[in-house]
Coordinates of C-alpha atoms and ligand atoms in Angstrom, one line a residue:
X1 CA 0.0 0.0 0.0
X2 CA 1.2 3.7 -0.9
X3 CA 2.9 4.8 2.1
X4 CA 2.0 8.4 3.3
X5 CA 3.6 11.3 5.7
X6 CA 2.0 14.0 7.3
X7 CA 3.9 17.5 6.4
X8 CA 3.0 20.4 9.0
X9 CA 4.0 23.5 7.6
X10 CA 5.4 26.3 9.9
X11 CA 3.3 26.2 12.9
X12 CA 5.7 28.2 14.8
X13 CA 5.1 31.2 17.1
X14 CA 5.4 34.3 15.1
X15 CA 2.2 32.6 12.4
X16 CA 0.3 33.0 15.8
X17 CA -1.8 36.0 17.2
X18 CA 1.0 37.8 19.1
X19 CA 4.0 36.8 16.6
X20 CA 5.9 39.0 14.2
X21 CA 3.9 37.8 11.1
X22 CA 0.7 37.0 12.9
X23 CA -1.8 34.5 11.2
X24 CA -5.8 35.5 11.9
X25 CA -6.7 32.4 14.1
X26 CA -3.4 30.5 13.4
X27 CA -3.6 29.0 16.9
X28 CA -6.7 27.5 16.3
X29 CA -5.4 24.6 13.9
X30 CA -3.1 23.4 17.1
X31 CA -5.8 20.8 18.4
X32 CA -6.7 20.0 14.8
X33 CA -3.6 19.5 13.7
X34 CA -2.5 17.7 16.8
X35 CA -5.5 15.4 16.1
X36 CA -3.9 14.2 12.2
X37 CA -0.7 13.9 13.7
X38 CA -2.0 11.2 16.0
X39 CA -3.8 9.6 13.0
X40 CA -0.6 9.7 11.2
X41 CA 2.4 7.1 10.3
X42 CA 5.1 9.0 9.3
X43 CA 5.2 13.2 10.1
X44 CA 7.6 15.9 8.8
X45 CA 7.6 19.3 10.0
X46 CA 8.8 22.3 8.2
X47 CA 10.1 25.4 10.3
X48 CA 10.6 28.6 9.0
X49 CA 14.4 29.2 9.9
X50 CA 15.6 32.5 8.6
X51 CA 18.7 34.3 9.9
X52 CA 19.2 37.8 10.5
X53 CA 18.7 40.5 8.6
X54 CA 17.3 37.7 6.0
X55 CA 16.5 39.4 2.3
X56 CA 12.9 38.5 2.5
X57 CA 12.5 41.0 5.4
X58 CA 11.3 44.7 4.3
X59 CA 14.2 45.8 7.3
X60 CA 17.0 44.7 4.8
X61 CA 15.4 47.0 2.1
X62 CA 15.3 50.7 3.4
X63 CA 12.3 52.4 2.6
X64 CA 10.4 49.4 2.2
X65 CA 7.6 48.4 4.0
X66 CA 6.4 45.0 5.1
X67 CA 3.9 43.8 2.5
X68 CA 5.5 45.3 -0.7
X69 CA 6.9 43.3 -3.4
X70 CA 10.5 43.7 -4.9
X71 CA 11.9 42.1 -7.4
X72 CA 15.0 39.9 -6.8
X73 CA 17.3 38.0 -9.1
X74 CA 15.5 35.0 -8.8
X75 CA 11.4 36.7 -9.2
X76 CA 9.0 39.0 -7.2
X77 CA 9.3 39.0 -3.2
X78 CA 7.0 39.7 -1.1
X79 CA 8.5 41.9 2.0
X80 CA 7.7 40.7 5.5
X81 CA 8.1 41.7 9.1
X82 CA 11.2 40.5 10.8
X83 CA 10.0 36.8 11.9
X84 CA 11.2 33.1 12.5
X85 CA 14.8 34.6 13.4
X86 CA 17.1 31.3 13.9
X87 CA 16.8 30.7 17.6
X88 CA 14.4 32.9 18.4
X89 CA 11.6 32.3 20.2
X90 CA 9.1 33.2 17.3
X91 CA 10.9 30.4 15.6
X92 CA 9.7 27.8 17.9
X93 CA 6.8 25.7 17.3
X94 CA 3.5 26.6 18.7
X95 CA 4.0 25.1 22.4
X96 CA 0.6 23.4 22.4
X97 CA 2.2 21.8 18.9
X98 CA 2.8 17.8 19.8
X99 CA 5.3 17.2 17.5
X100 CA 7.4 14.6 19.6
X101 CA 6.7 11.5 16.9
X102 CA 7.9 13.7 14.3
X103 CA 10.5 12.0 11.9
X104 CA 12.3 14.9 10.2
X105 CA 12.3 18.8 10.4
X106 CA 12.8 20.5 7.2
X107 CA 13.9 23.8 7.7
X108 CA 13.9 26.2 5.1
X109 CA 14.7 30.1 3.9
X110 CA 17.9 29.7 5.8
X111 CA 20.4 31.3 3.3
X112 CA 19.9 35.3 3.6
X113 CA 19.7 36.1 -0.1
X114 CA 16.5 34.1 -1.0
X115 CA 13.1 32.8 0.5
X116 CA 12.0 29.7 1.0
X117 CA 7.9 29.4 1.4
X118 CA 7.7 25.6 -0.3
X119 CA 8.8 22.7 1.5
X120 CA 10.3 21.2 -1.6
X121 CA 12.4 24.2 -3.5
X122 CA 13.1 27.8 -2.3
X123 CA 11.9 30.5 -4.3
X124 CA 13.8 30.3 -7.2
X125 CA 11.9 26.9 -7.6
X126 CA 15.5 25.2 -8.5
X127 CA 17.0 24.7 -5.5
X128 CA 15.8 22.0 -3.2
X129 CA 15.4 21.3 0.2
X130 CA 15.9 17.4 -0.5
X131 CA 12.3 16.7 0.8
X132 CA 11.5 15.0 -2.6
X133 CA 14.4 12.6 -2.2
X134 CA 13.8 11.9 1.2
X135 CA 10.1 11.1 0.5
X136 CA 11.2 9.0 -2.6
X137 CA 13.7 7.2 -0.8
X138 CA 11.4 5.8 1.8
X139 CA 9.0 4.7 -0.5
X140 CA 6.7 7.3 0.2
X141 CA 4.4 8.9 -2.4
X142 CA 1.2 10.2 -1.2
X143 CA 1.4 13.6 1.4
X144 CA -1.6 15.8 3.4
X145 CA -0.3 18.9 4.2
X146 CA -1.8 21.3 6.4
X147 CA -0.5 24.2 8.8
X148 CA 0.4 28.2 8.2
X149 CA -0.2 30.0 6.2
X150 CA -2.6 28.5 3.5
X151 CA -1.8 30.7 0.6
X152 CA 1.7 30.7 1.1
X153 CA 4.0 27.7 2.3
X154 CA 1.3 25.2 2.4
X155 CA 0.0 26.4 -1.2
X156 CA 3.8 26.4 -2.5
X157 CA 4.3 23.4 -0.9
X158 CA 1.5 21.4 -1.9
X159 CA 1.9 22.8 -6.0
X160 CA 5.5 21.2 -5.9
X161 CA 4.4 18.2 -4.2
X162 CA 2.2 17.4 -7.2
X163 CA 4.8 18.8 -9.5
X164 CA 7.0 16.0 -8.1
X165 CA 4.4 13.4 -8.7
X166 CA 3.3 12.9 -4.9
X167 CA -0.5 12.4 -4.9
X168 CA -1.3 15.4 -2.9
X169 CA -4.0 17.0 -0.3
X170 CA -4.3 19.8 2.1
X171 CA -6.7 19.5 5.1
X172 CA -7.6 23.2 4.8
X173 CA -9.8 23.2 8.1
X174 CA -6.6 22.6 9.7
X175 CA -4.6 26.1 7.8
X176 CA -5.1 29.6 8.2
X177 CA -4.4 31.9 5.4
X178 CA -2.6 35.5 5.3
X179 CA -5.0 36.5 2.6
X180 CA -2.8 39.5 0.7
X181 CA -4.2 41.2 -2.2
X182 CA -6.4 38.1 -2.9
X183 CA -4.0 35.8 -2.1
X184 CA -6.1 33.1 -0.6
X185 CA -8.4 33.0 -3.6
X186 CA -6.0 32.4 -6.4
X187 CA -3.7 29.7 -4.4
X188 CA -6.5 27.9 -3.7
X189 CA -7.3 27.4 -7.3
X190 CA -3.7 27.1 -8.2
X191 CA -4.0 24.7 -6.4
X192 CA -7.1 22.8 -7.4
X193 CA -6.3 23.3 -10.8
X194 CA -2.8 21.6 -10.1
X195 CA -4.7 18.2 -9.1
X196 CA -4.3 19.3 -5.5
X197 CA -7.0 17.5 -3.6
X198 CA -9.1 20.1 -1.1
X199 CA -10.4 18.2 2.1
Ligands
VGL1 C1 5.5 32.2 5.4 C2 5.7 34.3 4.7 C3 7.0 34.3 5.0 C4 4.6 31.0 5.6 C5 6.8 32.1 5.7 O1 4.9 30.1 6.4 O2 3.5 30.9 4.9 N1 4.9 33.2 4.9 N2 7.6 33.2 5.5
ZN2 ZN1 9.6 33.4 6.3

């Protein structure tokens, strides 16, 4: 039978109410999300992991402000707050987060000059993180993703997860969404026009 791994995107402190890039309601997926990880064989965890003064914050660009886009050598970035500093407590997972049966953390966005929102490839959508060999390698080949925020790394995440031939779902009652300019909307049907299945 296909084998399949839970992936948890970014449930870390500053995607919560009270962190640097706050997530409406991002707490709120913690008991759901605890609840699949239970049901779950195999879990991977992704952790935003950026270090300081990383080029995907709108402090490294003065003038900026969070939210903007700029263009970079490798496409259009959008600008954030300062958040999910290496070591930092906004980088920690959400404390109610019962990750303890988790297999691997994949942390990503940690070279300064480009971000990382998908699991699989960082921005430039050539380098990878080595989650698609990992997955491969253990004979795994369907993933259900769920986690923060929705139309960002989950959505990135789950549009290369197809792209790599995983038979892919997102458990959207258990994501919250960051909803800029639309955002939410159009990832969403990226998405479901990708083959991405919507529970
Ligand atoms: C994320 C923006 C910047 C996410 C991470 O986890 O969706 N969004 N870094
Ligand atoms: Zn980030």
């Amino acid at each position: 039978m296909a084998k399949e791994a839970l992936i948890v995107i970014d449930v870390q402190n500053d995607f919560c109410p009270g962190g640097a890039l706050a997530v409406a309601g991002g707490d709120e997926i913690v008991p759901i999300v605890n609840r699949l990880i239970q049901q779950s064989a195999h879990v991977i965890l992704t952790q935003d992991w950026h270090p300081a003064g990383h080029s995907s914050f709108a402090s490294s660009h003065p003038g900026r402000a969070p939210f903007a886009t700029v263009t970079m050598p490798y496409g259009e970035q959008t600008l954030w707050p300062d958040h999910c500093v290496q070591g930092s407590p906004g980088a920690e997972f959400h404390p109610d987060l019962e990750w303890t049966t988790a297999e691997l953390v994949v942390r990503k966005g940690f070279r300064a000059e480009i971000d990382s929102y998908s699991a699989f490839f960082e921005n430039d959508h050539r380098t990878p993180t080595g989650l698609a060999g990992y997955l491969r390698e253990r004979d795994i080949s369907k993933v259900s993703l769920c986690g923060l925020a929705t139309d960002f790394c989950v959505a990135f995440s789950a549009l290369d997860a197809v792209a790599q031939g995983f038979l892919t779902s997102v458990v959207l009652g258990a994501c919250r969404g960051i909803d800029l300019n639309g955002s939410l909307a159009a990832m969403t049907e990226r998405m479901r026009d990708a083959g991405v299945k919507l529970i």
